[in-house]
PDB file of C-alpha atoms in Angstrom:
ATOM      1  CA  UNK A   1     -85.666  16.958  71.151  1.00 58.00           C
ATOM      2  CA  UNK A   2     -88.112  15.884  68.480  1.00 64.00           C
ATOM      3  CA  UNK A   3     -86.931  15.506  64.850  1.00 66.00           C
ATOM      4  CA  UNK A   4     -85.938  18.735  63.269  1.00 61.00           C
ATOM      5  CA  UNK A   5     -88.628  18.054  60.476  1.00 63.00           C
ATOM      6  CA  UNK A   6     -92.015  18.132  63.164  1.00 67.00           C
ATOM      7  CA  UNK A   7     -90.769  21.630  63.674  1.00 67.00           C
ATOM      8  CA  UNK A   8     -92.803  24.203  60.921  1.00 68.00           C
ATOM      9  CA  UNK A   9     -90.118  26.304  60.437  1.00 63.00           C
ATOM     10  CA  UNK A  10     -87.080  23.692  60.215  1.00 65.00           C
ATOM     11  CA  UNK A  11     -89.648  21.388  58.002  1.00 62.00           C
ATOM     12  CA  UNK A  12     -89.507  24.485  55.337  1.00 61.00           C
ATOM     13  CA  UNK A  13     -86.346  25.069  55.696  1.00 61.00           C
ATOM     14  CA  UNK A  14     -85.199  21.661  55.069  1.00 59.00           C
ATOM     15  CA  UNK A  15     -87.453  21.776  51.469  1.00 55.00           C
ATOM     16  CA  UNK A  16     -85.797  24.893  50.217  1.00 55.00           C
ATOM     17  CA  UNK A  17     -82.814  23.827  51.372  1.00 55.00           C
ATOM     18  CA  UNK A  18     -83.131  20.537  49.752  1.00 52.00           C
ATOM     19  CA  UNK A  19     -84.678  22.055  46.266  1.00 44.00           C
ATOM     20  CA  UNK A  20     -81.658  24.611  46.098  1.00 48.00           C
ATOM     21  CA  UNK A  21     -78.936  22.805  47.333  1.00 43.00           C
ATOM     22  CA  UNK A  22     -77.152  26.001  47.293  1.00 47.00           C
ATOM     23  CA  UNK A  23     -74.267  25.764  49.994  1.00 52.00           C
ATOM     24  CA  UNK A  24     -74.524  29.527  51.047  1.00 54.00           C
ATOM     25  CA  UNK A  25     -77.574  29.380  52.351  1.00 58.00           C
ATOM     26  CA  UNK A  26     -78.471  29.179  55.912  1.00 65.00           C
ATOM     27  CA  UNK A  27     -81.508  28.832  58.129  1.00 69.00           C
ATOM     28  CA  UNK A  28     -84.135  31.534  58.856  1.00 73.00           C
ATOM     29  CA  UNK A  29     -85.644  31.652  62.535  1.00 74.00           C
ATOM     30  CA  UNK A  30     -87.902  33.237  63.733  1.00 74.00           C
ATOM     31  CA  UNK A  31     -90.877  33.650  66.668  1.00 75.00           C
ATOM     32  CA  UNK A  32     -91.667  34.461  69.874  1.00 76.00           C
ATOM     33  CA  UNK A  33     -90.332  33.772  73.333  1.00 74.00           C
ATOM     34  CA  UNK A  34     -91.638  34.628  76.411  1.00 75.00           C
ATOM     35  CA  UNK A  35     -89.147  35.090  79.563  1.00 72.00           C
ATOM     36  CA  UNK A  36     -89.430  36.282  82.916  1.00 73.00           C
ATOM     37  CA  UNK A  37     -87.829  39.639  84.374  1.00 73.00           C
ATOM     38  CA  UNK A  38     -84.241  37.780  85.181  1.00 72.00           C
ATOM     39  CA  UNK A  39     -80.778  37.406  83.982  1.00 75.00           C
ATOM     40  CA  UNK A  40     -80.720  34.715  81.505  1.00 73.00           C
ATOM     41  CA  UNK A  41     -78.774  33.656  78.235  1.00 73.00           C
ATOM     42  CA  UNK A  42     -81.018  32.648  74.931  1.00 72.00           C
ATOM     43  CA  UNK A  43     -77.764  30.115  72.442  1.00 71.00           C
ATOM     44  CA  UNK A  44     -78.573  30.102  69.116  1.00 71.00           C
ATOM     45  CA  UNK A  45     -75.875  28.139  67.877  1.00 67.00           C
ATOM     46  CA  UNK A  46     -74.884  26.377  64.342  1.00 64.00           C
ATOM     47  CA  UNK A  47     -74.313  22.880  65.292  1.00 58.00           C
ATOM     48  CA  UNK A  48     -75.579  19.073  64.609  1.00 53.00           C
ATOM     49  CA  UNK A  49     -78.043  17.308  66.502  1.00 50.00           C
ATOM     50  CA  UNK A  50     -75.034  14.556  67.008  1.00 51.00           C
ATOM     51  CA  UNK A  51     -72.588  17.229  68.131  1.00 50.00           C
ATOM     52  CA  UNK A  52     -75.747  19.144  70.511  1.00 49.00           C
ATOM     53  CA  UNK A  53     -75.785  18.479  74.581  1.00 49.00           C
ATOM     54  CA  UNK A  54     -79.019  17.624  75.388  1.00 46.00           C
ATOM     55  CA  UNK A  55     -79.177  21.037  77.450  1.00 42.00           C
ATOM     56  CA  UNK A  56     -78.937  23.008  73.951  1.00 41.00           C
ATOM     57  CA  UNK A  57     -81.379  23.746  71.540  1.00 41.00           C
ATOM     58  CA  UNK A  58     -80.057  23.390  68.031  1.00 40.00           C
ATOM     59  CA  UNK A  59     -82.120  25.666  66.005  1.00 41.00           C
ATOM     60  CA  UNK A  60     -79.817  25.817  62.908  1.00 41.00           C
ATOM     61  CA  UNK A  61     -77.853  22.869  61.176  1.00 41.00           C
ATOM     62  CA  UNK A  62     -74.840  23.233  59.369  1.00 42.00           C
ATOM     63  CA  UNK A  63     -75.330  22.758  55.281  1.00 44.00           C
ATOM     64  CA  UNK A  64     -72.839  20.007  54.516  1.00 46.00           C
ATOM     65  CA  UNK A  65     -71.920  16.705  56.536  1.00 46.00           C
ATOM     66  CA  UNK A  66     -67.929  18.380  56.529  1.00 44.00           C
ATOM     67  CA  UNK A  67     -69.353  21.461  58.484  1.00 46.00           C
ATOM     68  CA  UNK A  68     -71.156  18.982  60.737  1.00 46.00           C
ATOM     69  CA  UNK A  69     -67.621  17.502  61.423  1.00 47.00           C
ATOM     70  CA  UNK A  70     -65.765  20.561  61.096  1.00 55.00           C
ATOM     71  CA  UNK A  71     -67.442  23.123  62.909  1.00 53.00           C
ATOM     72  CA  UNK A  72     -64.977  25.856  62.667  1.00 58.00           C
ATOM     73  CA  UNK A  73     -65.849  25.710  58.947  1.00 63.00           C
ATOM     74  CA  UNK A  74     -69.263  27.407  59.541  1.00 68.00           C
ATOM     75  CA  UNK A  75     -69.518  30.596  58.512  1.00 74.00           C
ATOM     76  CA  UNK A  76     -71.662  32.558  61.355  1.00 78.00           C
ATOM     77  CA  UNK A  77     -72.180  35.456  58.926  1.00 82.00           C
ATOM     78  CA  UNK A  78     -75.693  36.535  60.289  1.00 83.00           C
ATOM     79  CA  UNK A  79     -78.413  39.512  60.020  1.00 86.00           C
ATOM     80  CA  UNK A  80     -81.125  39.912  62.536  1.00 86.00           C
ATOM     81  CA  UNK A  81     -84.144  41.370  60.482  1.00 86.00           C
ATOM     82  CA  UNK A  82     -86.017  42.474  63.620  1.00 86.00           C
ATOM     83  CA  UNK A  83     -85.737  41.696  67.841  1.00 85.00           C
ATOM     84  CA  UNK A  84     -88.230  43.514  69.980  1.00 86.00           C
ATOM     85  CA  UNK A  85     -89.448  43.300  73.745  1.00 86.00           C
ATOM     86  CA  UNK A  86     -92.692  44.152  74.229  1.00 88.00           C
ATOM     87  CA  UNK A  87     -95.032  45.724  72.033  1.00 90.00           C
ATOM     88  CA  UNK A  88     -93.995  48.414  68.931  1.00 91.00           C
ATOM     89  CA  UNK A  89     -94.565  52.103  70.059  1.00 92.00           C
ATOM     90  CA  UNK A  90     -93.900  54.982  68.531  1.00 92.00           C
ATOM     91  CA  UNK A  91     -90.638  56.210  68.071  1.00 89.00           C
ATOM     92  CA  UNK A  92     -89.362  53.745  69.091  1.00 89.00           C
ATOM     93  CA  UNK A  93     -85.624  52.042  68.774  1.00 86.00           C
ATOM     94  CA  UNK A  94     -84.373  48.810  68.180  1.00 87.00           C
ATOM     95  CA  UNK A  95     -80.219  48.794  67.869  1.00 88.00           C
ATOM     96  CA  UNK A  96     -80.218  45.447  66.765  1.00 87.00           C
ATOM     97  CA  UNK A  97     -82.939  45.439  63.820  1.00 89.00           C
ATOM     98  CA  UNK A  98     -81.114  45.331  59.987  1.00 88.00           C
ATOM     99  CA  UNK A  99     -77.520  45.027  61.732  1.00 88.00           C
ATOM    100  CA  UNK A 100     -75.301  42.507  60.005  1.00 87.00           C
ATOM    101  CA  UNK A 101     -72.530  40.201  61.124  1.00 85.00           C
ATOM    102  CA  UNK A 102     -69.845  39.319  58.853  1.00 83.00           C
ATOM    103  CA  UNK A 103     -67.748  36.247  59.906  1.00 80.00           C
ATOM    104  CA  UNK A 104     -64.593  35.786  57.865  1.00 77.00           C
ATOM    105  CA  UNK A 105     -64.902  32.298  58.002  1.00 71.00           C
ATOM    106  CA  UNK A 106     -63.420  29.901  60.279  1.00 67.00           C
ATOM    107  CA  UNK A 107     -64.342  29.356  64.499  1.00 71.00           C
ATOM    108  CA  UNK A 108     -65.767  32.610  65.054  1.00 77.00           C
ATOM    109  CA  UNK A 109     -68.552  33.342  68.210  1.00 80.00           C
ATOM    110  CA  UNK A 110     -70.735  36.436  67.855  1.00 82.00           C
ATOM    111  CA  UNK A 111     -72.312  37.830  71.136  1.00 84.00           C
ATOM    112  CA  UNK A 112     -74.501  40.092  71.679  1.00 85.00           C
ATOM    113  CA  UNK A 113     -75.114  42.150  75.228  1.00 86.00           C
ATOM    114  CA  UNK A 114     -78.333  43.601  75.989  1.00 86.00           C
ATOM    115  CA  UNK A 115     -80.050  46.019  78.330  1.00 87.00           C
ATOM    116  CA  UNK A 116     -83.682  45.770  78.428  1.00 87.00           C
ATOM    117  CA  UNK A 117     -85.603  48.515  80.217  1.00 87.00           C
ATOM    118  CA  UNK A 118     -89.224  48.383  81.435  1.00 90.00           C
ATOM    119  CA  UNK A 119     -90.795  51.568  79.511  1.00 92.00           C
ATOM    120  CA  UNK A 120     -94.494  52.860  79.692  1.00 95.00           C
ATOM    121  CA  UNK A 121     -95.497  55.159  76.527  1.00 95.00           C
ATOM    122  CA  UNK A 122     -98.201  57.119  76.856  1.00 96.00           C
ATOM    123  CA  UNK A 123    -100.488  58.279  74.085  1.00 95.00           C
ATOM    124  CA  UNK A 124    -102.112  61.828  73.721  1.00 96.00           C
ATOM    125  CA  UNK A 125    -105.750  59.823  74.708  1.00 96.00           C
ATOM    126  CA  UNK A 126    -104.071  59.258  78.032  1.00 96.00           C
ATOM    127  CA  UNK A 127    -103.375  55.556  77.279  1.00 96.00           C
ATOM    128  CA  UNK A 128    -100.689  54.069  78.409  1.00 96.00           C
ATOM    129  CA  UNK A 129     -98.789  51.174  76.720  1.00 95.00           C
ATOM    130  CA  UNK A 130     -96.433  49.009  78.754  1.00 94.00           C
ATOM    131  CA  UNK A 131     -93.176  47.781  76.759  1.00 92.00           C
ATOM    132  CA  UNK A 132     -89.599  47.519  76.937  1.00 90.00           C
ATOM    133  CA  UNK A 133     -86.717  48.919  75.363  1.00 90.00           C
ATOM    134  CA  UNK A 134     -82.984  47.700  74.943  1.00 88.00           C
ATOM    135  CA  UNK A 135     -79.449  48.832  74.018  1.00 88.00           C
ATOM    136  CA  UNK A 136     -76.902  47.171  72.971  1.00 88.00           C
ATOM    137  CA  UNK A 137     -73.205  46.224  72.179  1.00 87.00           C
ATOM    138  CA  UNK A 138     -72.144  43.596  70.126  1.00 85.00           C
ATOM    139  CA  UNK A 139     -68.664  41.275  69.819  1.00 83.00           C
ATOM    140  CA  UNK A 140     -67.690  38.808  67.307  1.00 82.00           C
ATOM    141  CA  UNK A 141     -64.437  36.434  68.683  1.00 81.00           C
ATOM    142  CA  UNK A 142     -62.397  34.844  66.230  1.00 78.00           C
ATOM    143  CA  UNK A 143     -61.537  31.622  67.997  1.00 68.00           C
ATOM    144  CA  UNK A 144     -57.976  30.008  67.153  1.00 49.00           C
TER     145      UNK A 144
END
């Protein structure tokens, strides 16, 4: 994996991070990936590049080097802003966008299950738009 600080997003984060040294903050993520049409699992998970198997991409790092050690300190208190598939339509739903997690603190895991459908939306022109939609259910596990 290269170092978190070639990576745009992580380099910015790092700076604020680094000007605020505020220990609630987190890490923002954000872009695009693109998949094909099978079963699959995207991790995002909270841990140190020390701690990460090579298999894992670690997108976020803890704040403090005792979270980094501890990880069942980490507080996995989340909101997802926005998660599409496919282009915006109309009308159309996404369960997942504004919903917040709150983690108590300690271990905790929060999964998310997800249905995505092929849909076609057609326009009154006759044009047809080719997208997907999903639903939902979420879990968070409190791990002892």
């Amino acid at each position: 994996m290269p170092p978190m600080s070639s990576i745009p997003q992580c380099a910015r984060e790092e700076r604020r991070r680094a000007v605020s040294h505020d220990g609630g903050e987190g890490c923002n993520l954000y872009g695009t990936l693109e998949v094909a049409r099978v079963t699959g699992t995207l991790t995002l998970a909270p841990v140190s590049l020390v701690h990460a198997p090579k298999s894992l991409l670690a997108l976020a790092l803890p704040t403090s080097r005792q979270q980094a050690t501890e990880p069942g300190r980490f507080n996995v208190t989340h909101q997802i802003k926005k998660l599409s598939f496919g282009r915006d339509f109309p009308g159309q739903q996404s369960p997942l966008d504004g919903a917040w997690t709150h983690s108590p603190g300690g271990a905790a895991v929060a999964r998310y299950f997800l249905k995505v459908v092929p849909t076609t939306y057609e326009f009154l022109s006759g044009e047809a738009l080719h997208s997907s939609q999903c639903s939902t259910s979420r879990h968070l596990n409190l791990e002892l």
